[in-house]
PDB file of C-alpha atoms in Angstrom:
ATOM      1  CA  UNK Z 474       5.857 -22.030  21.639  1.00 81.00           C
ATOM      2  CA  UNK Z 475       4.538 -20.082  24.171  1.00 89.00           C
ATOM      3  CA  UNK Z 476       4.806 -15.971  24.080  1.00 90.00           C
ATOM      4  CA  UNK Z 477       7.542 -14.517  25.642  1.00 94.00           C
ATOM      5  CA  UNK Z 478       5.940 -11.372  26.538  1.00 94.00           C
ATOM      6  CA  UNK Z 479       3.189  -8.722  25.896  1.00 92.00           C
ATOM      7  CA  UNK Z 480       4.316  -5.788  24.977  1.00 91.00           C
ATOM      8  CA  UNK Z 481       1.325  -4.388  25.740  1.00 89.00           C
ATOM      9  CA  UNK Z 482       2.658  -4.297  29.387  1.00 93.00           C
ATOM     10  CA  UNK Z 483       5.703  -2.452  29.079  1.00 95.00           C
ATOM     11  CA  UNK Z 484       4.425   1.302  29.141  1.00 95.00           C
ATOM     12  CA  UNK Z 485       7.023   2.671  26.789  1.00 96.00           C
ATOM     13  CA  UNK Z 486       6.355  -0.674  24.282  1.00 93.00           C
ATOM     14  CA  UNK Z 487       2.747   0.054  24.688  1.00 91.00           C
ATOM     15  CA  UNK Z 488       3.678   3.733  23.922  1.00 92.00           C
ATOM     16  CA  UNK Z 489       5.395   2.995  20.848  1.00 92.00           C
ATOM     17  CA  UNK Z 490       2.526   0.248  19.711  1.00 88.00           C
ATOM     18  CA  UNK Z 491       0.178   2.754  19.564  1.00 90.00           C
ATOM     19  CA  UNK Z 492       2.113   5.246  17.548  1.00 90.00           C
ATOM     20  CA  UNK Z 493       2.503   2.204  15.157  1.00 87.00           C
ATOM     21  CA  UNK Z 494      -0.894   2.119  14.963  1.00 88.00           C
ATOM     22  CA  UNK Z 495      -1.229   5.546  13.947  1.00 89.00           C
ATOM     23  CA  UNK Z 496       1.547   6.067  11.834  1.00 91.00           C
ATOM     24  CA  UNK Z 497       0.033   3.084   9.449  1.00 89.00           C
ATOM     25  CA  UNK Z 498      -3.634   5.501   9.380  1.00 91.00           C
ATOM     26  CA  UNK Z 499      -1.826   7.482   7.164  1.00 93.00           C
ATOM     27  CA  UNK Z 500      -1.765   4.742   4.998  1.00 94.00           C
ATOM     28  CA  UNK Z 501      -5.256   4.356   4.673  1.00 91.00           C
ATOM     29  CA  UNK Z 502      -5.572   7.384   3.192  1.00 93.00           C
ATOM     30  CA  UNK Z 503      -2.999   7.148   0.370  1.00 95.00           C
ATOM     31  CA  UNK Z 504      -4.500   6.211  -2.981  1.00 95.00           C
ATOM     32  CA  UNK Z 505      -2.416   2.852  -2.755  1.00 96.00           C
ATOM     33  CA  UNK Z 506      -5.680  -0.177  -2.468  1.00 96.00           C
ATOM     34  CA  UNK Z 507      -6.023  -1.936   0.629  1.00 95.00           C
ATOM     35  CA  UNK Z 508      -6.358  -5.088  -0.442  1.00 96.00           C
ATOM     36  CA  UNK Z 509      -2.803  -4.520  -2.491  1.00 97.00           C
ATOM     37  CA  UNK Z 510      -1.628  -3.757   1.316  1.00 97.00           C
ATOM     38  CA  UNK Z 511      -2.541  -6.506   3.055  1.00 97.00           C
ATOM     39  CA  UNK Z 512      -1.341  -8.735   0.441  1.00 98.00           C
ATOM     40  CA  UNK Z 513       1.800  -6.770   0.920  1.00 98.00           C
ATOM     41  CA  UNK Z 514       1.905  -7.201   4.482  1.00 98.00           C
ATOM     42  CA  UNK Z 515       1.016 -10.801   4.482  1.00 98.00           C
ATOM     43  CA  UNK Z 516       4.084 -11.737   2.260  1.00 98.00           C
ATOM     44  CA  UNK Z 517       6.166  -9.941   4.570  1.00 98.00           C
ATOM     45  CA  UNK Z 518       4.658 -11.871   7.227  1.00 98.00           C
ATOM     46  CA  UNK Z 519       4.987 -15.186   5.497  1.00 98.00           C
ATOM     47  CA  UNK Z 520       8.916 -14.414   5.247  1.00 97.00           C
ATOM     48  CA  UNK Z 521       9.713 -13.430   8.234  1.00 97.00           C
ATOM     49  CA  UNK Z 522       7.177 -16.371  10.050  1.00 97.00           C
ATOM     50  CA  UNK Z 523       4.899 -14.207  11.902  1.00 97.00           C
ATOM     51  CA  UNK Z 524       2.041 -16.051  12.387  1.00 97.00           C
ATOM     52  CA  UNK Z 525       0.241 -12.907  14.384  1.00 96.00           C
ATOM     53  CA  UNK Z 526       1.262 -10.838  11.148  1.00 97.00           C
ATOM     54  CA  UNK Z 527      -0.148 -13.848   8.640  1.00 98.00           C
ATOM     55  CA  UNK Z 528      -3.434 -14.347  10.709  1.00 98.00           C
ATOM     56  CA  UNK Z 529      -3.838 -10.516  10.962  1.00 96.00           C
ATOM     57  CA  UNK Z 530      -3.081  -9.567   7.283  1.00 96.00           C
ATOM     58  CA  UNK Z 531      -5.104 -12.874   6.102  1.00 97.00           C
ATOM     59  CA  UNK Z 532      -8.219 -11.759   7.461  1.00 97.00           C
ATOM     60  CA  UNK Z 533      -8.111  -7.719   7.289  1.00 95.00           C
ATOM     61  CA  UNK Z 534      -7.479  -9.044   3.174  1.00 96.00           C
ATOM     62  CA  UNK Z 535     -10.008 -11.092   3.686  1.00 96.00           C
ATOM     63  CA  UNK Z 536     -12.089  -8.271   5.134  1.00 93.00           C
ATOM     64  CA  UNK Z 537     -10.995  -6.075   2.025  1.00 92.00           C
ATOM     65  CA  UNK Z 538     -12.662  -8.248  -0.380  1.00 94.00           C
ATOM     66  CA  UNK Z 539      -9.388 -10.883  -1.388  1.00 96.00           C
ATOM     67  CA  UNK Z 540     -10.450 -14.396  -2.761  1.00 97.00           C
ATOM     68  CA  UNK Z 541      -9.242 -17.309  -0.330  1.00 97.00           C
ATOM     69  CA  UNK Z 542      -7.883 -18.540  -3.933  1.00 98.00           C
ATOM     70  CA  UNK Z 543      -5.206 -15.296  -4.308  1.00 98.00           C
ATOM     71  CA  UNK Z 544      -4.588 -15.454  -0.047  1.00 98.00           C
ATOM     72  CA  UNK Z 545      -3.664 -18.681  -0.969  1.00 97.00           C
ATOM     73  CA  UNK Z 546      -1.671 -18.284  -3.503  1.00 98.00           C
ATOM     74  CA  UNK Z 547       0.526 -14.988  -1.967  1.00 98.00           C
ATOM     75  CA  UNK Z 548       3.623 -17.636  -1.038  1.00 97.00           C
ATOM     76  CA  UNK Z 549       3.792 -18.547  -4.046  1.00 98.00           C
ATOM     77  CA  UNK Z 550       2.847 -15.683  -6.442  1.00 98.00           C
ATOM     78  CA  UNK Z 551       5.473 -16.155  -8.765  1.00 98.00           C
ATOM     79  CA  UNK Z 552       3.888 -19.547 -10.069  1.00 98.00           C
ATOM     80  CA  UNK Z 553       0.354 -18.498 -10.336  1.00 98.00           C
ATOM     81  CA  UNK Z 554      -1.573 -16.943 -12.769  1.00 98.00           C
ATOM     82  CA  UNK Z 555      -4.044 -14.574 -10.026  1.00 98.00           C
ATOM     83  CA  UNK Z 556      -1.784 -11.858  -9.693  1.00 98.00           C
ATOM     84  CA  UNK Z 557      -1.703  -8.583 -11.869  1.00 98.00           C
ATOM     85  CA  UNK Z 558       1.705  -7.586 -13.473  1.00 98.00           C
ATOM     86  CA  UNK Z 559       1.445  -3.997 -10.563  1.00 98.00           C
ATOM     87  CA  UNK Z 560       0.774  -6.466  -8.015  1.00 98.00           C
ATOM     88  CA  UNK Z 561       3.743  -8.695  -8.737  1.00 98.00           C
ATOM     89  CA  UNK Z 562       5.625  -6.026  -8.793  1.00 98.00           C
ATOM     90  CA  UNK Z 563       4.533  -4.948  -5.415  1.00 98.00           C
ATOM     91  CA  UNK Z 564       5.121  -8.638  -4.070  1.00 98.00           C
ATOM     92  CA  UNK Z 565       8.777  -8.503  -5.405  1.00 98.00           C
ATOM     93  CA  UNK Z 566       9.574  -5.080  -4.107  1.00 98.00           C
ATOM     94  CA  UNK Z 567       8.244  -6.431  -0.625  1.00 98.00           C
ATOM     95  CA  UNK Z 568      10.271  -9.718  -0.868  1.00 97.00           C
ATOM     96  CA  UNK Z 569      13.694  -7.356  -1.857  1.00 97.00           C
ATOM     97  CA  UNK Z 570      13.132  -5.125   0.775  1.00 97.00           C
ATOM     98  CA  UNK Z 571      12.387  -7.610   3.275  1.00 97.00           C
ATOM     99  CA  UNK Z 572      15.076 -10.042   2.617  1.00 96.00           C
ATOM    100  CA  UNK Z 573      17.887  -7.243   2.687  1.00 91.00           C
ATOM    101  CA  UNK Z 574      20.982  -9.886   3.663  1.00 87.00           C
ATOM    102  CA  UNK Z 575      20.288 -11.915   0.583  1.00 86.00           C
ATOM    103  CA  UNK Z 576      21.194  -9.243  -2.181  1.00 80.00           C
ATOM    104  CA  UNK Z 577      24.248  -7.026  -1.877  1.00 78.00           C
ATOM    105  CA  UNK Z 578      21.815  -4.325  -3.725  1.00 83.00           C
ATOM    106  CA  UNK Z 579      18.847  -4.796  -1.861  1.00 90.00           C
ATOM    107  CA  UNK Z 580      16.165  -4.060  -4.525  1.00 95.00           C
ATOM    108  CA  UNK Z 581      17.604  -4.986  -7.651  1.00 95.00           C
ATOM    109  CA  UNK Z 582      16.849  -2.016 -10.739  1.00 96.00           C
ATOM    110  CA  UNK Z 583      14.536  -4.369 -12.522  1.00 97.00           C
ATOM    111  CA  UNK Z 584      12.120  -4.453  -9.561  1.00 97.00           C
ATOM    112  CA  UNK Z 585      12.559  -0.851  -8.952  1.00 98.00           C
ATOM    113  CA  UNK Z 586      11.780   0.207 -12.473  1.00 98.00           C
ATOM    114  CA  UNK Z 587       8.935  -2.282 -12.787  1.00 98.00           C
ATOM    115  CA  UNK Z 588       7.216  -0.797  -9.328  1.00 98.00           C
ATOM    116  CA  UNK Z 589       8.174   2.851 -10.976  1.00 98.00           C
ATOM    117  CA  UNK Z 590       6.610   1.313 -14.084  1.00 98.00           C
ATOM    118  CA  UNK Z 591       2.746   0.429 -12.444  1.00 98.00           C
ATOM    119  CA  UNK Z 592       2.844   3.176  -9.594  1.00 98.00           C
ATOM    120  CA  UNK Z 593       2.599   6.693  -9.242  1.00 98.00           C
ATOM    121  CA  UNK Z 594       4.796   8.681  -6.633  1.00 98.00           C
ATOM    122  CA  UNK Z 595       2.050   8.740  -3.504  1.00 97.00           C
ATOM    123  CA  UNK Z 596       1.745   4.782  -3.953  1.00 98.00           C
ATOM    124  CA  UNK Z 597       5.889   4.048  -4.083  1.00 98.00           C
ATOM    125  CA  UNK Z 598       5.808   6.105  -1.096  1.00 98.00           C
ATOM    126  CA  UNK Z 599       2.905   3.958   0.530  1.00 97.00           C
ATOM    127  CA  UNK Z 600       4.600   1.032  -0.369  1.00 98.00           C
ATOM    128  CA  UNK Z 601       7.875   1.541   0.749  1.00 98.00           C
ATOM    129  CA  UNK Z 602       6.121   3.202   4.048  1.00 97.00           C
ATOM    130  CA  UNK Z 603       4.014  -0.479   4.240  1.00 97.00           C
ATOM    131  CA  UNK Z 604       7.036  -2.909   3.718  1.00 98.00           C
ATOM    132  CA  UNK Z 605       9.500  -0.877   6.472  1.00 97.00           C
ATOM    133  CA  UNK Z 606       6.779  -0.558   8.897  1.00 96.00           C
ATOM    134  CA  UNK Z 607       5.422  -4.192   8.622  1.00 97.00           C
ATOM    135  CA  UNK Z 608       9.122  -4.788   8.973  1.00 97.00           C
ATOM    136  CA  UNK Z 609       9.264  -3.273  12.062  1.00 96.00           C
ATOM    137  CA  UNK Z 610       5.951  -4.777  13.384  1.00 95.00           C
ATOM    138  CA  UNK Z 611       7.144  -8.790  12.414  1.00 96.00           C
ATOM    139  CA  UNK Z 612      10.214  -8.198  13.908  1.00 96.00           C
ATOM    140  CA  UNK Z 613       8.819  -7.222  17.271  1.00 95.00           C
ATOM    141  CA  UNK Z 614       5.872 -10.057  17.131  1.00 95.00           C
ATOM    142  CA  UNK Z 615       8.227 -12.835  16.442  1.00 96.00           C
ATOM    143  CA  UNK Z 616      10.938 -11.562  19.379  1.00 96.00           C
ATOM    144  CA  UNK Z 617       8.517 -11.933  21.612  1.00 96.00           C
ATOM    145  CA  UNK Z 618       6.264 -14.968  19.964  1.00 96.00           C
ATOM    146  CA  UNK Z 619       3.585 -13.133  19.761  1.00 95.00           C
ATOM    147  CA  UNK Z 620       1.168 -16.030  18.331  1.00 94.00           C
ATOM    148  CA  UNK Z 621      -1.456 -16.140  15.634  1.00 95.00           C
ATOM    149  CA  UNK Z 622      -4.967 -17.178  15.546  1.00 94.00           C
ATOM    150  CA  UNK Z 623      -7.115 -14.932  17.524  1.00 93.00           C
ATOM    151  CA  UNK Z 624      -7.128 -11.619  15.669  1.00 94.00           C
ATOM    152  CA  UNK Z 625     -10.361 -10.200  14.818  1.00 92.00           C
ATOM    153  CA  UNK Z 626     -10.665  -7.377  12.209  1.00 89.00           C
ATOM    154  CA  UNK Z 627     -10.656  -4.012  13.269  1.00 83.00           C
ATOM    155  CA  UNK Z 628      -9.330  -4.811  17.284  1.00 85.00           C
ATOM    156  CA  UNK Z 629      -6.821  -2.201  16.865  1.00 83.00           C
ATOM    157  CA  UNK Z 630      -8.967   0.842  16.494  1.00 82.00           C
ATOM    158  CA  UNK Z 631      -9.024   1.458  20.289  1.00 79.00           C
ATOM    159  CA  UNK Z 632      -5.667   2.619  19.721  1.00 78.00           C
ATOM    160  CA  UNK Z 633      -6.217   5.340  17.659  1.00 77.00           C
ATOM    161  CA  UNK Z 634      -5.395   8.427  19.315  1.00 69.00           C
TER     162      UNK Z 634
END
């Protein structure tokens, strides 16, 4: 599969990339762990078969001090024993929200409450900010097939303002 195009040369896309990129600095600074992001962000990168979204949110986990043993384990966190019971809940909120057509509700109530149940208000915001906006990001990567592989940590920060 070869990519389709860079978005990177269409001024407004480019325009929009970089807000992206800013919008998700706010992030950082939520209380919400990094490590619980990326993990985040690499399950919704698994489902929607980004592999520029995997092989980023792989290594900034990676980066963030995750154990190849749980990055491994992320597509298939419901049949391991790595996970804690806030993380889990955090994987299934990002699966429901991702995977919108499968469930007339979306995210069932059980899933809400157990996210309410392990998260304060700041983090449920961060999350729900996280899951729409890596959304967003997967969806434009694999329109284009934008491939995986040669991401290195930290490239983005030129586009910070």
């Amino acid at each position: 599969m070869e990519p389709r195009f860079n978005l990177f040369d269409s001024p407004t896309a480019a325009k929009i990339a970089k807000r992206f990129y800013n919008v998700s600095l706010a992030l950082e600074e939520s209380t919400l762990p990094k490590s619980l992001r990326e993990l985040v962000e690499l399950r919704v990168g698994q489902i929607n078969g980004c592999g520029f979204c995997v092989d980023i949110h792989m290594k900034e986990a990676a980066a963030a001090g995750e154990s190849v043993l749980r990055l491994g384990l992320v597509s298939a966190w419901r049949h391991s024993t790595v996970f804690t019971e806030a993380e889990r809940a955090a994987l299934a909120l990002a699966e429901e929200g991702t995977r919108l057509a499968d469930s007339a509700q979306g995210v069932t109530d059980e899933t809400w409450a157990e996210v309410r149940e392990h998260f304060d208000d700041d983090e449920v915001g961060a999350l729900v900010c996280v899951i729409s906006l890596i959304n967003a990001a997967t969806r434009m990567n694999v329109i284009v097939h934008k491939q995986g592989g040669d991401y290195e940590p930290g490239m983005f920060t030129s586009l910070s303002n």
